[in-house]
XYZ file of C-alpha atoms in Angstrom:
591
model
C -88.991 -1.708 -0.048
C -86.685 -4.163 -2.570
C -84.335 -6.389 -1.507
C -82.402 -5.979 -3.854
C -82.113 -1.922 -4.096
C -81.676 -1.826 -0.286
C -85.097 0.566 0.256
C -86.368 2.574 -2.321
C -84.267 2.193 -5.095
C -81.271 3.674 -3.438
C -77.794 2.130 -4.071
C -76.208 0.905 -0.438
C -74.666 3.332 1.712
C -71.097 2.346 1.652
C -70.123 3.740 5.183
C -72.499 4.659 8.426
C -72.683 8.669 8.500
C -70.831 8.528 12.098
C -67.926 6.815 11.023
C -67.558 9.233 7.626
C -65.216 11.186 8.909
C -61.940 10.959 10.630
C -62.201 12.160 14.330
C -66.010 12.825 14.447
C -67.153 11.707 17.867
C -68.328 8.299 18.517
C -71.934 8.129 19.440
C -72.651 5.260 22.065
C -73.846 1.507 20.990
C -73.068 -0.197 18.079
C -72.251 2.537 16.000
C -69.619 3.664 18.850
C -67.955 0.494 18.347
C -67.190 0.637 14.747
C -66.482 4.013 14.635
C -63.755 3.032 17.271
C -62.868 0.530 15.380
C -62.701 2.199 11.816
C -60.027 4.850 13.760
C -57.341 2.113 13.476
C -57.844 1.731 9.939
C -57.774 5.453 9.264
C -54.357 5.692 11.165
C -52.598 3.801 8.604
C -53.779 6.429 6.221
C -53.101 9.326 8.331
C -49.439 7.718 8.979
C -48.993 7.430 4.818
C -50.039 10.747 4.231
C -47.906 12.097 7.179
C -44.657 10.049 5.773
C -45.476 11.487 2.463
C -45.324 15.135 3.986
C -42.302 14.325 4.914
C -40.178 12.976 2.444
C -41.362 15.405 -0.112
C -40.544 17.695 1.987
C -37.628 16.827 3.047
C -35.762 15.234 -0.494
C -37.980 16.316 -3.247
C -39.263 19.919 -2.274
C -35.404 21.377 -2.281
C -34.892 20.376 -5.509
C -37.921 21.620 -7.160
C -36.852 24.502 -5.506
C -33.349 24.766 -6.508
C -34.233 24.718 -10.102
C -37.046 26.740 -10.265
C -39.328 24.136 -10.937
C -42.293 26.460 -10.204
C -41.622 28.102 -13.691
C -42.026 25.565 -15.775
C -43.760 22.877 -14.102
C -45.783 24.028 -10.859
C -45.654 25.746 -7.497
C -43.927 23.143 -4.422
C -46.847 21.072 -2.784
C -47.848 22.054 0.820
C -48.858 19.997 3.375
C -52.151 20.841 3.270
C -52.102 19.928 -0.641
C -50.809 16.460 0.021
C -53.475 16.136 2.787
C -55.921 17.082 1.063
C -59.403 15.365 0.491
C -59.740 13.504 -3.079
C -60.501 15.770 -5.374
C -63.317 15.707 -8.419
C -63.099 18.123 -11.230
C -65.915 18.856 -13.473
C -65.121 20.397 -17.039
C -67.509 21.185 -20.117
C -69.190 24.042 -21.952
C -72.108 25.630 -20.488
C -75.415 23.994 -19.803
C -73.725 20.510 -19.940
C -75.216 19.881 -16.727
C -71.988 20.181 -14.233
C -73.855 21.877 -11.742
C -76.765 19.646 -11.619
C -74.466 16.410 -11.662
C -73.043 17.584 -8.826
C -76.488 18.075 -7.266
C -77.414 14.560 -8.128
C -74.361 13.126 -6.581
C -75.145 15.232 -3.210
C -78.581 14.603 -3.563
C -79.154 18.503 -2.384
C -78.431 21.868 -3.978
C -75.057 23.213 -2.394
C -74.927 27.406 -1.467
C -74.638 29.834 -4.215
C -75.407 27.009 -7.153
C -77.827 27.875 -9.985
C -78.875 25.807 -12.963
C -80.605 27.403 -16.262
C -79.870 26.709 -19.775
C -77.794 30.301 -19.994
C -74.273 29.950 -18.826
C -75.128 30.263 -14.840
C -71.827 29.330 -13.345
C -68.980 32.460 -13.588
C -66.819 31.197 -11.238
C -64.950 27.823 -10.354
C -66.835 26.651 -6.656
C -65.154 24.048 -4.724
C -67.879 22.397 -3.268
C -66.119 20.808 0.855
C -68.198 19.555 3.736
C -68.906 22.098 6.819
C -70.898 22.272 9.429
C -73.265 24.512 7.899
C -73.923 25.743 4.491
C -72.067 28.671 3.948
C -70.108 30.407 1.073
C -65.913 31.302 1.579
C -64.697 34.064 -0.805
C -61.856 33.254 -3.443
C -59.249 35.597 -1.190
C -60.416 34.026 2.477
C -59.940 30.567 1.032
C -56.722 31.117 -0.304
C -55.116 32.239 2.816
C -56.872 30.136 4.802
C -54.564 27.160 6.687
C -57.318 25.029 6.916
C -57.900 25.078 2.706
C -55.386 23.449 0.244
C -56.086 26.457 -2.006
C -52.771 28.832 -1.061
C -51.191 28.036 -4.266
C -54.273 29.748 -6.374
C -52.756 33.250 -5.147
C -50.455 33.470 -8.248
C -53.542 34.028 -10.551
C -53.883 36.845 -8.759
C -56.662 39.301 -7.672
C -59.078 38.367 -10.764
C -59.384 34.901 -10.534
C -59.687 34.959 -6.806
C -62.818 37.359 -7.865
C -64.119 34.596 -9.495
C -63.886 31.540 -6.636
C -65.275 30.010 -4.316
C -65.402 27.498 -1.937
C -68.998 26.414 -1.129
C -69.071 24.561 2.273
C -72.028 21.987 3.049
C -73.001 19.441 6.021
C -73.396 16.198 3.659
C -71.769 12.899 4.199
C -70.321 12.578 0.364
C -68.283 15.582 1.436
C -66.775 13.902 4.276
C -64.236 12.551 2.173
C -64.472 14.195 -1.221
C -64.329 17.628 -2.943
C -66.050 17.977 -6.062
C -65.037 21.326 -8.298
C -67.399 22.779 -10.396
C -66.160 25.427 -13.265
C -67.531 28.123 -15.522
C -69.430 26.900 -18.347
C -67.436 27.307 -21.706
C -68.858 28.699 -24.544
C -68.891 27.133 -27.757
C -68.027 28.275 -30.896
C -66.248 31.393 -31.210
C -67.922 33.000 -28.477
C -65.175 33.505 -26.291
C -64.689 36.226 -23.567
C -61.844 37.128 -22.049
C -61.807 35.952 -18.409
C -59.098 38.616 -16.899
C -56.599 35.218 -15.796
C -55.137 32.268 -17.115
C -58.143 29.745 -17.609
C -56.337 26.901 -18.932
C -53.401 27.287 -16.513
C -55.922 27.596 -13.779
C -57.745 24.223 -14.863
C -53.718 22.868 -14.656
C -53.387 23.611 -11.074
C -56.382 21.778 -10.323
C -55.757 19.039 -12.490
C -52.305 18.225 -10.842
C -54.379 18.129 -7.526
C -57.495 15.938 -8.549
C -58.405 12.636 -8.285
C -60.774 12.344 -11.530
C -61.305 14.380 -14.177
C -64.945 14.363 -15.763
C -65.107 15.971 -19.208
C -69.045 16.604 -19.537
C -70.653 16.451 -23.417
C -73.899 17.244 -23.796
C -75.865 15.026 -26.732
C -76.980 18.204 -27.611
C -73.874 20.390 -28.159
C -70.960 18.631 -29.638
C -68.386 21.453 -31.097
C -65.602 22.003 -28.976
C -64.671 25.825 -28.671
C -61.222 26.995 -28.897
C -61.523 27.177 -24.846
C -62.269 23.716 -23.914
C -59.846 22.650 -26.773
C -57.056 23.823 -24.813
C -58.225 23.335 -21.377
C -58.684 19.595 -22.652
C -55.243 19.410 -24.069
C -53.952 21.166 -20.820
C -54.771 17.743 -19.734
C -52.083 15.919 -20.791
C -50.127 13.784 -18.100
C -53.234 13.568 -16.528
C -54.742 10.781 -18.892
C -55.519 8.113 -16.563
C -57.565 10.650 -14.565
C -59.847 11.654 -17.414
C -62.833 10.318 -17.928
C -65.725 11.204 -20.629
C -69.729 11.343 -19.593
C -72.485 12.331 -22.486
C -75.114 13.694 -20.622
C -78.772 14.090 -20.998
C -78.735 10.937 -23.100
C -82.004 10.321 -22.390
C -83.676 13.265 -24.758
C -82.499 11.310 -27.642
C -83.646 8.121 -28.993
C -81.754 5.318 -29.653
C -80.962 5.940 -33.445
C -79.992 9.870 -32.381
C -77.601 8.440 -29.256
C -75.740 6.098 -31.788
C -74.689 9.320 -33.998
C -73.910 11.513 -31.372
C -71.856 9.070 -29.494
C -69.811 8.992 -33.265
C -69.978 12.644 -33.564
C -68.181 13.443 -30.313
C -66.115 10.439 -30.610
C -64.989 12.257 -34.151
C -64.545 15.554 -32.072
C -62.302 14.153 -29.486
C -60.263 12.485 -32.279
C -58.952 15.743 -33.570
C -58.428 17.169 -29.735
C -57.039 14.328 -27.873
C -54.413 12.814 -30.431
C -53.916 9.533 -28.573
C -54.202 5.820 -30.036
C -55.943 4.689 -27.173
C -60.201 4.909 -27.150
C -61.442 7.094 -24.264
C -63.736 5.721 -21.919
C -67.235 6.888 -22.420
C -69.996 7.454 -19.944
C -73.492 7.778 -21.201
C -76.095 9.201 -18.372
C -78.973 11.722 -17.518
C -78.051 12.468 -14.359
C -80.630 14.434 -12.524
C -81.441 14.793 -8.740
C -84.416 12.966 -7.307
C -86.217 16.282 -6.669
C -85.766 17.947 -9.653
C -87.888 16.877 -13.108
C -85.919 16.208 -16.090
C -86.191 19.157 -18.685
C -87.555 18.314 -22.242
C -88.647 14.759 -23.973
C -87.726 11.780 -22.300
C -87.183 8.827 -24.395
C -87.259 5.411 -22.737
C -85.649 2.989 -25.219
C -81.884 3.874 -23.996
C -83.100 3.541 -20.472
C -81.216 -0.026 -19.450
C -78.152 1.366 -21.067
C -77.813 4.366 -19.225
C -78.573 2.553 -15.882
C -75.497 0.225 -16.683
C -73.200 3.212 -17.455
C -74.357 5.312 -14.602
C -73.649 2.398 -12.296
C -70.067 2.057 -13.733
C -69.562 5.730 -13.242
C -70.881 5.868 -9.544
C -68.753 2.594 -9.286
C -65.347 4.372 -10.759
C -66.123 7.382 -7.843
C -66.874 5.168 -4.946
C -63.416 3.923 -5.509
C -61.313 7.630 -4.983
C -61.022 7.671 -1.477
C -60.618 4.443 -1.034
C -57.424 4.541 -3.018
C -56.540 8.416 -2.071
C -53.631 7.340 0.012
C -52.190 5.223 -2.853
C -53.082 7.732 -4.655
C -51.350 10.262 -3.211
C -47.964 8.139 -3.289
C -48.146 7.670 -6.945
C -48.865 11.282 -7.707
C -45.179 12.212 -5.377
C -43.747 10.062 -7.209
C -44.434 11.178 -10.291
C -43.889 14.495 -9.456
C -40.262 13.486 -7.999
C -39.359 11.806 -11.073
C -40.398 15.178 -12.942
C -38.246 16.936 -10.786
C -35.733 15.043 -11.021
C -35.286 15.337 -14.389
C -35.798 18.644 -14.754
C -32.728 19.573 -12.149
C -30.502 17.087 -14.730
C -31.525 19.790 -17.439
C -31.025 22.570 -15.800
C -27.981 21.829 -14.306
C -26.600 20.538 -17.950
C -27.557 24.002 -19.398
C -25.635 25.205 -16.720
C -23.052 23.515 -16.603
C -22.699 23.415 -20.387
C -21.732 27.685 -20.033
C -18.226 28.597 -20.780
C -16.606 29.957 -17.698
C -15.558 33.290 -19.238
C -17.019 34.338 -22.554
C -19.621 33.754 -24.807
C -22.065 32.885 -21.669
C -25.132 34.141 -24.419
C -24.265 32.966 -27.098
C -23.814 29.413 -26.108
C -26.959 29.675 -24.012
C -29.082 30.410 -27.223
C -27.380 27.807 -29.008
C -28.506 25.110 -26.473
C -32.077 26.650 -26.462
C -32.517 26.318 -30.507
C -31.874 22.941 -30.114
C -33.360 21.504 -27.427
C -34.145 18.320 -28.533
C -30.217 17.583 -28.744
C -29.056 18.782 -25.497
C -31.991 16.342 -23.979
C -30.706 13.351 -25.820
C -26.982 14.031 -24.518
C -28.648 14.592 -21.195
C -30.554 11.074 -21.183
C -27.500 9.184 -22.647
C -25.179 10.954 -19.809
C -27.560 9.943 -16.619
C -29.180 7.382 -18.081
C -32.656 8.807 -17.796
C -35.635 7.267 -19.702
C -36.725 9.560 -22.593
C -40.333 9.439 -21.424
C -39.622 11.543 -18.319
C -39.084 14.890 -20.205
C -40.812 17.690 -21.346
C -41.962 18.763 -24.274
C -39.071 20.966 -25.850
C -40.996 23.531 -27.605
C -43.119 23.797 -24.424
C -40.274 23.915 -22.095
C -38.356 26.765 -25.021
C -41.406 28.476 -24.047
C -40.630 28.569 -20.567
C -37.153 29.111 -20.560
C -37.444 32.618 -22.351
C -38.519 34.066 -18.866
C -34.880 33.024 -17.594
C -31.492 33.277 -17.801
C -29.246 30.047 -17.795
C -26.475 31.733 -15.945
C -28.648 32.609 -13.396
C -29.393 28.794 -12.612
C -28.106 26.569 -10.178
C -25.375 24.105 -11.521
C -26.705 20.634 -10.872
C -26.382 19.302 -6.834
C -25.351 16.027 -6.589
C -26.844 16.102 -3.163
C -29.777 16.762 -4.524
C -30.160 14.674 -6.830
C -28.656 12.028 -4.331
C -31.939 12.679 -2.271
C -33.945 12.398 -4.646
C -32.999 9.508 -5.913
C -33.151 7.817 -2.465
C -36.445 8.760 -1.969
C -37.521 7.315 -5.115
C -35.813 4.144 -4.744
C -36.598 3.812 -0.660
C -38.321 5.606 0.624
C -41.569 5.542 -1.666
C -41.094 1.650 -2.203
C -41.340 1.553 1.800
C -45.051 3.436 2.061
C -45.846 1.321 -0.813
C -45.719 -2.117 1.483
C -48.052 -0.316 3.824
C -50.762 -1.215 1.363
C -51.826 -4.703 0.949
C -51.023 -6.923 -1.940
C -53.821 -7.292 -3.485
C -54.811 -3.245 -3.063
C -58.365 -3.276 -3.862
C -60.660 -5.909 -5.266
C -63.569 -4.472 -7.653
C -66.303 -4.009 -6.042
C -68.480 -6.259 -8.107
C -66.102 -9.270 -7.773
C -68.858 -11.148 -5.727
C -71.769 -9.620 -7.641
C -70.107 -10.719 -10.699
C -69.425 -14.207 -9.520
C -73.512 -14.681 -8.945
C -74.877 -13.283 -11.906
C -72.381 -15.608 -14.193
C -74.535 -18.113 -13.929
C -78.384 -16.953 -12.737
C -77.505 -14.325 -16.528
C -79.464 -11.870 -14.625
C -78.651 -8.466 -13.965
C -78.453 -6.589 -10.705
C -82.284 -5.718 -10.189
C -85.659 -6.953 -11.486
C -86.679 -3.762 -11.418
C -86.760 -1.779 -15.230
C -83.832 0.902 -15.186
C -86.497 3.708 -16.061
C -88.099 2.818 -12.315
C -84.204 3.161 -10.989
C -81.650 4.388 -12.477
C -82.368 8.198 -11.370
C -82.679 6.819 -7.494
C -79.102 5.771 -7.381
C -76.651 8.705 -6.405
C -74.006 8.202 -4.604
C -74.205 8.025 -1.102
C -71.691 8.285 1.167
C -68.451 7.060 0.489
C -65.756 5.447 2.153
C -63.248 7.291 4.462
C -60.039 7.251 2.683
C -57.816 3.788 2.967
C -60.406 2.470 5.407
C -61.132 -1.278 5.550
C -64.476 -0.097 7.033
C -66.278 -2.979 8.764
C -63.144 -4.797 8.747
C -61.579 -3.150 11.526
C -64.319 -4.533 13.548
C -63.829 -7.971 12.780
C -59.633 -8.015 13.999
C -58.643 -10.514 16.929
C -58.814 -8.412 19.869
C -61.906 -10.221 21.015
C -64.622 -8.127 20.578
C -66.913 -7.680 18.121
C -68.672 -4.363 16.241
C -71.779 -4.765 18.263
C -69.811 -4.343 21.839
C -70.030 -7.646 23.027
C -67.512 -9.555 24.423
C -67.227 -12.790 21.919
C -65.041 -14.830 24.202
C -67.338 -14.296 27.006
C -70.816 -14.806 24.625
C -69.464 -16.483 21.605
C -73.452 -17.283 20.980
C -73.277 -13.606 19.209
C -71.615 -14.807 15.962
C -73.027 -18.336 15.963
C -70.862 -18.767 12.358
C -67.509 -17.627 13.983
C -65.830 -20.901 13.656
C -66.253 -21.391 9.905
C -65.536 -18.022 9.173
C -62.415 -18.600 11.368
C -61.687 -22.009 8.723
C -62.730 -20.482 5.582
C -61.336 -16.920 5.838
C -57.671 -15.276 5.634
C -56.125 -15.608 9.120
C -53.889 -12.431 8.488
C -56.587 -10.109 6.861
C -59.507 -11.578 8.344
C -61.545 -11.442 5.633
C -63.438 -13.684 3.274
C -62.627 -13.258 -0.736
C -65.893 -13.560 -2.829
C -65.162 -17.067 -4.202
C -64.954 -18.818 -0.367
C -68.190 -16.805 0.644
C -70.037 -18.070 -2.789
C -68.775 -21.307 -2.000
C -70.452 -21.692 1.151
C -73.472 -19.353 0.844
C -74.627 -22.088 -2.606
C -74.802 -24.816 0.197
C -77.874 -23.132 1.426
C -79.589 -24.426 -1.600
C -81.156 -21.434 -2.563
C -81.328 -20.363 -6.458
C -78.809 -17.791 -7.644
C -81.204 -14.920 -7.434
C -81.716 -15.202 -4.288
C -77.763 -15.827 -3.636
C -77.054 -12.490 -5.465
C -79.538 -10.640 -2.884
C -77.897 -11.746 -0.079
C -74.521 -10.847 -1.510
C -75.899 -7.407 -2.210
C -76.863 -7.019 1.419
C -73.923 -8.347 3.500
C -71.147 -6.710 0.957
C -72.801 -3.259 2.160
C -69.073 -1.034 1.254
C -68.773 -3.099 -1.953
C -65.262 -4.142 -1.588
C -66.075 -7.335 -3.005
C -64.966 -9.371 0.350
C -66.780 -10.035 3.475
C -65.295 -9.234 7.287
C -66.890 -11.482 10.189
C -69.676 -9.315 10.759
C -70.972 -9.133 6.934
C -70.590 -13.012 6.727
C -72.821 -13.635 9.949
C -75.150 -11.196 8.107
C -74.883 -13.281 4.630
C -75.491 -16.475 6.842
C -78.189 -15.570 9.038
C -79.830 -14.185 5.782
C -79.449 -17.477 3.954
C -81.422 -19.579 6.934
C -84.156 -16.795 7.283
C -85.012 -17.047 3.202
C -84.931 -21.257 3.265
C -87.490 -20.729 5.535
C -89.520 -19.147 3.063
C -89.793 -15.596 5.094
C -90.432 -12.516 2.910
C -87.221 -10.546 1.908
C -87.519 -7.556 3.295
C -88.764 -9.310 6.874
C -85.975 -11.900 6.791
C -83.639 -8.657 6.538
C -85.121 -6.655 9.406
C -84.611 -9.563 11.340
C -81.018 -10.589 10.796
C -79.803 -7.091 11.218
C -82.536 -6.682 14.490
C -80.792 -9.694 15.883
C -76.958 -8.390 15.656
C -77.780 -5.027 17.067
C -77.359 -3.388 13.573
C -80.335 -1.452 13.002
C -78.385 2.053 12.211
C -77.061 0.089 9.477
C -80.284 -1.303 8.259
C -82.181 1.616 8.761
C -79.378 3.742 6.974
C -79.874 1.159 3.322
């Protein structure tokens, strides 16, 4: 087993599978006690989310209502929407390899998925954790209290025909929903579908997390389709990321062009200054064998950009709460701004005569009404619509029939924008979320070594996922707060002997937070003496959820690891033995 890789080339487990999700029952021993103790932390989320529920209901919800913001924007959140899991939704043309990503990031097939090089998935599949692999119709699922999926109803009957919701027992599902969707064809092979594709990728893009727009190095052209599902996109740009798959059956020359190629491609689709992030990968599940040649020479590169990829979705749920708060807000300035046009238009109607007339006037030209609009309230330009879009939409109404604008509403609103959301956002702490590499980083600056000795070709394919994080959970560092005991169950006032470095980490570490940023722990952990490869093992170890900090218990770990290897004991021995002596085998045995 490597030291490094944490037992056959896996990446580390971020959380132990009894603590992944909220609520699961505590089994007894060590595991009982974090599990107990990562409740705490999971309250603060569940208290955000419930606040948010609130307040958009409450100040926000009304007004979208009031002005039909469903018509031109999209349906009023529910509760179970804003609860929701994160959410992950896969795009591309057919045989990208969207299904079988998915199936690498589970590490298992999930019910009703099939992979060939024809187009094999028909339907969009939203792949949730259950206690036992089974598959929910599009109609069940929508009406279904449990499932945020009520608001798909409005694409009616055939698009319900063609979903699913795909329920599985895996830990990465705990705290994530991945969506997978039809292939689209390329070219100008296009079928009509019977709904609303683009609008239907919309409603899902408003809900995810991440957006992963899958090329594959094989097929660059961008159908009419997947042209406008990609610019349906827009508003969601800082969810979208790009991965080039199968990178790996082309050499090094051939990867060069195609990366240029589909660069060129998305140039003409998504007309932004700014240069999209870029994945490269071959992502394929440990049990499956890669179809076609396999070329080796692009092998270190496509371990580093699989690693930032993995590293980019470990972070969702550990953001989803802050998440979720930015997304309401958004939304709530959208709102808001689209009640100030409405109730303009309205407003702007003479009382008696000539209601049509000076409606159409105001509807050819838009784009003046919205600058008198802005310079009236003093709104910032950027918050509205596209005119010729919103033209669009306002053809399926009449102004008179509107709502003249509420101060009340708006009042709300406004309230909730300028207290209420600042107050959930000083629930979260300061400094958010460190990368996760922070202390990694710090180590390899100087050793210039990368993360394994191991060649990419041996690894890279052994490093899905794993289970992620519960959603704005500290993890471990519940267990390390003052109440005088420690994640193993011990009493540490009564046998302080179980965390024999609890003093310095008491001197060294953040008395409020309790935990130990990467540059105190790299501090201390060079006076061991040992060289920085070794240093960077250790760190790999103890920082086991990647946050980039250490709690109490990951610091004993780092320590005890530290005195075990200046001894000269074999890796993989001195680690068995540090986490044998704390009581943490579940952990060890689960890396």
């Amino acid at each position: 087993m490597s030291f490094i890789n944490k037992g056959k080339g896996k990446e580390p487990s971020l959380t132990p599978a009894a603590s992944a999700t909220p609520g699961a029952s505590a089994a007894s021993g060590p595991a009982s006690a974090i599990s107990d103790a990562l409740t705490a932390e999971e309250r603060v989320y569940q208290e955000t989310i419930h606040q948010l529920q609130k307040t958009y209901a409450k100040k926000i919800k009304p007004l979208e209502q009031a002005y039909c913001f469903e018509g031109f924007h999209s349906a009023p959140l529910t509760a179970q929407d804003i609860g929701s899991k994160p959410m992950v939704l896969l795009l591309g043309q057919y045989s990208t390899g969207k299904t079988t990503f998915v199936e690498y990031l589970l590490g298992e097939s999930y019910p009703g998925a099939h992979v060939g090089i024809e187009p094999t998935t028909d339907r969009f599949v939203a792949i949730m954790n259950g206690p036992e692999p089974k598959v929910i119709p599009g109609h069940a699922a929508a009406v279904s209290g449990d499932l945020p999926f009520s608001g798909l109803t409005k694409f009616g009957t055939k698009f319900l025909s063609r979903f699913q919701v795909a329920q599985l027992n895996n830990p990465l599902l705990s705290n994530l929903t991945l969506i997978d969707t039809p292939g689209i064809l390329s070219g100008s092979k296009q079928i009509q579908r019977g709904y609303d594709f683009t609008s239907v990728i919309n409603w899902f893009a408003d809900r995810s997390d991440l957006i992963l727009l899958l090329f594959d190095s094989y097929k660059l052209d961008i159908s009419d389709e997947f042209k406008g599902a990609i610019q349906s996109l827009r508003g969601h740009e800082d969810k979208v990321r790009i991965v080039l798959n199968k990178c790996n059956q082309v050499n090094q020359q051939q990867l060069m062009r195609v990366y240029g190629a589909m660069m060129w491609s998305l140039g003409k689709v998504i007309p932004t200054p700014e240069v999209n992030r870029v994945y490269l990968g071959s992502f394929w599940p440990r049990y499956k064998t890669p179809v076609g040649t396999v070329y080796e020479d692009n092998a270190e590169l496509i371990a580093s950009e699989q690693r930032d990829l993995l590293r980019d979705l470990r972070s969702i749920p550990k953001n989803a709460a802050l998440r979720r708060v930015n997304e309401i807000v958004k939304r709530a300035r959208q709102a808001r701004v689209h009640a100030h046009i409405i109730g303009h238009l309205r407003s702007e109607l003479p009382a008696m005569f000539g209601k049509d007339k000076k409606a159409k006037a105001m509807v050819e030209d838009l784009p003046a009404e919205f600058r008198k609009i802005q310079t009236r309230y003093n709104l910032p330009p950027g918050d509205f619509p596209n005119p010729e879009a919103f033209k669009n939409d306002l053809e399926a109404f009449k102004i008179v029939d509107f709502n003249k604008l509420s101060l009340k509403l708006i009042g709300n609103a406004d309230d909730a924008l300028s207290v209420d959301f600042p107050k959930l956002m000083q629930r979260f702490p300061t400094d958010s979320r460190k990368s996760a590499d922070i202390g990694l980083d710090t180590f390899e600056e100087e050793s210039g070594s990368g993360r394994s000795s191991e060649k990419p070709s041996q690894r890279h394919l052994e490093t899905p996922i794993g289970v992620v994080p519960p959603p704005y959970s500290a993890l471990s560092a519940a267990a390390s707060s003052s109440s005088g005991r420690n994640p193993f169950g011990e009493d540490t006032e009564r046998n302080p002997g179980i965390l024999r470095y609890r003093a310095l980490f008491d001197e060294i570490s953040d008395p409020h937070r309790r935990m130990l940023a990467a540059e105190g722990a790299r501090e201390v952990l060079s006076q061991s003496g040992l060289p920085n490869e070794r240093l960077r093992e250790v760190w790999n170890i103890a920082d086991w959820d990647m946050r980039g900090e250490l709690d109490q218990v990951q610091f004993e770990v780092a320590m005890r690891l530290c005195e075990h290897l200046k001894n000269k004991e074999a890796p993989d021995a001195a680690k068995q033995q540090v986490f044998a002596e704390l009581g943490l085998l579940n952990r060890f045995n689960s890396q």
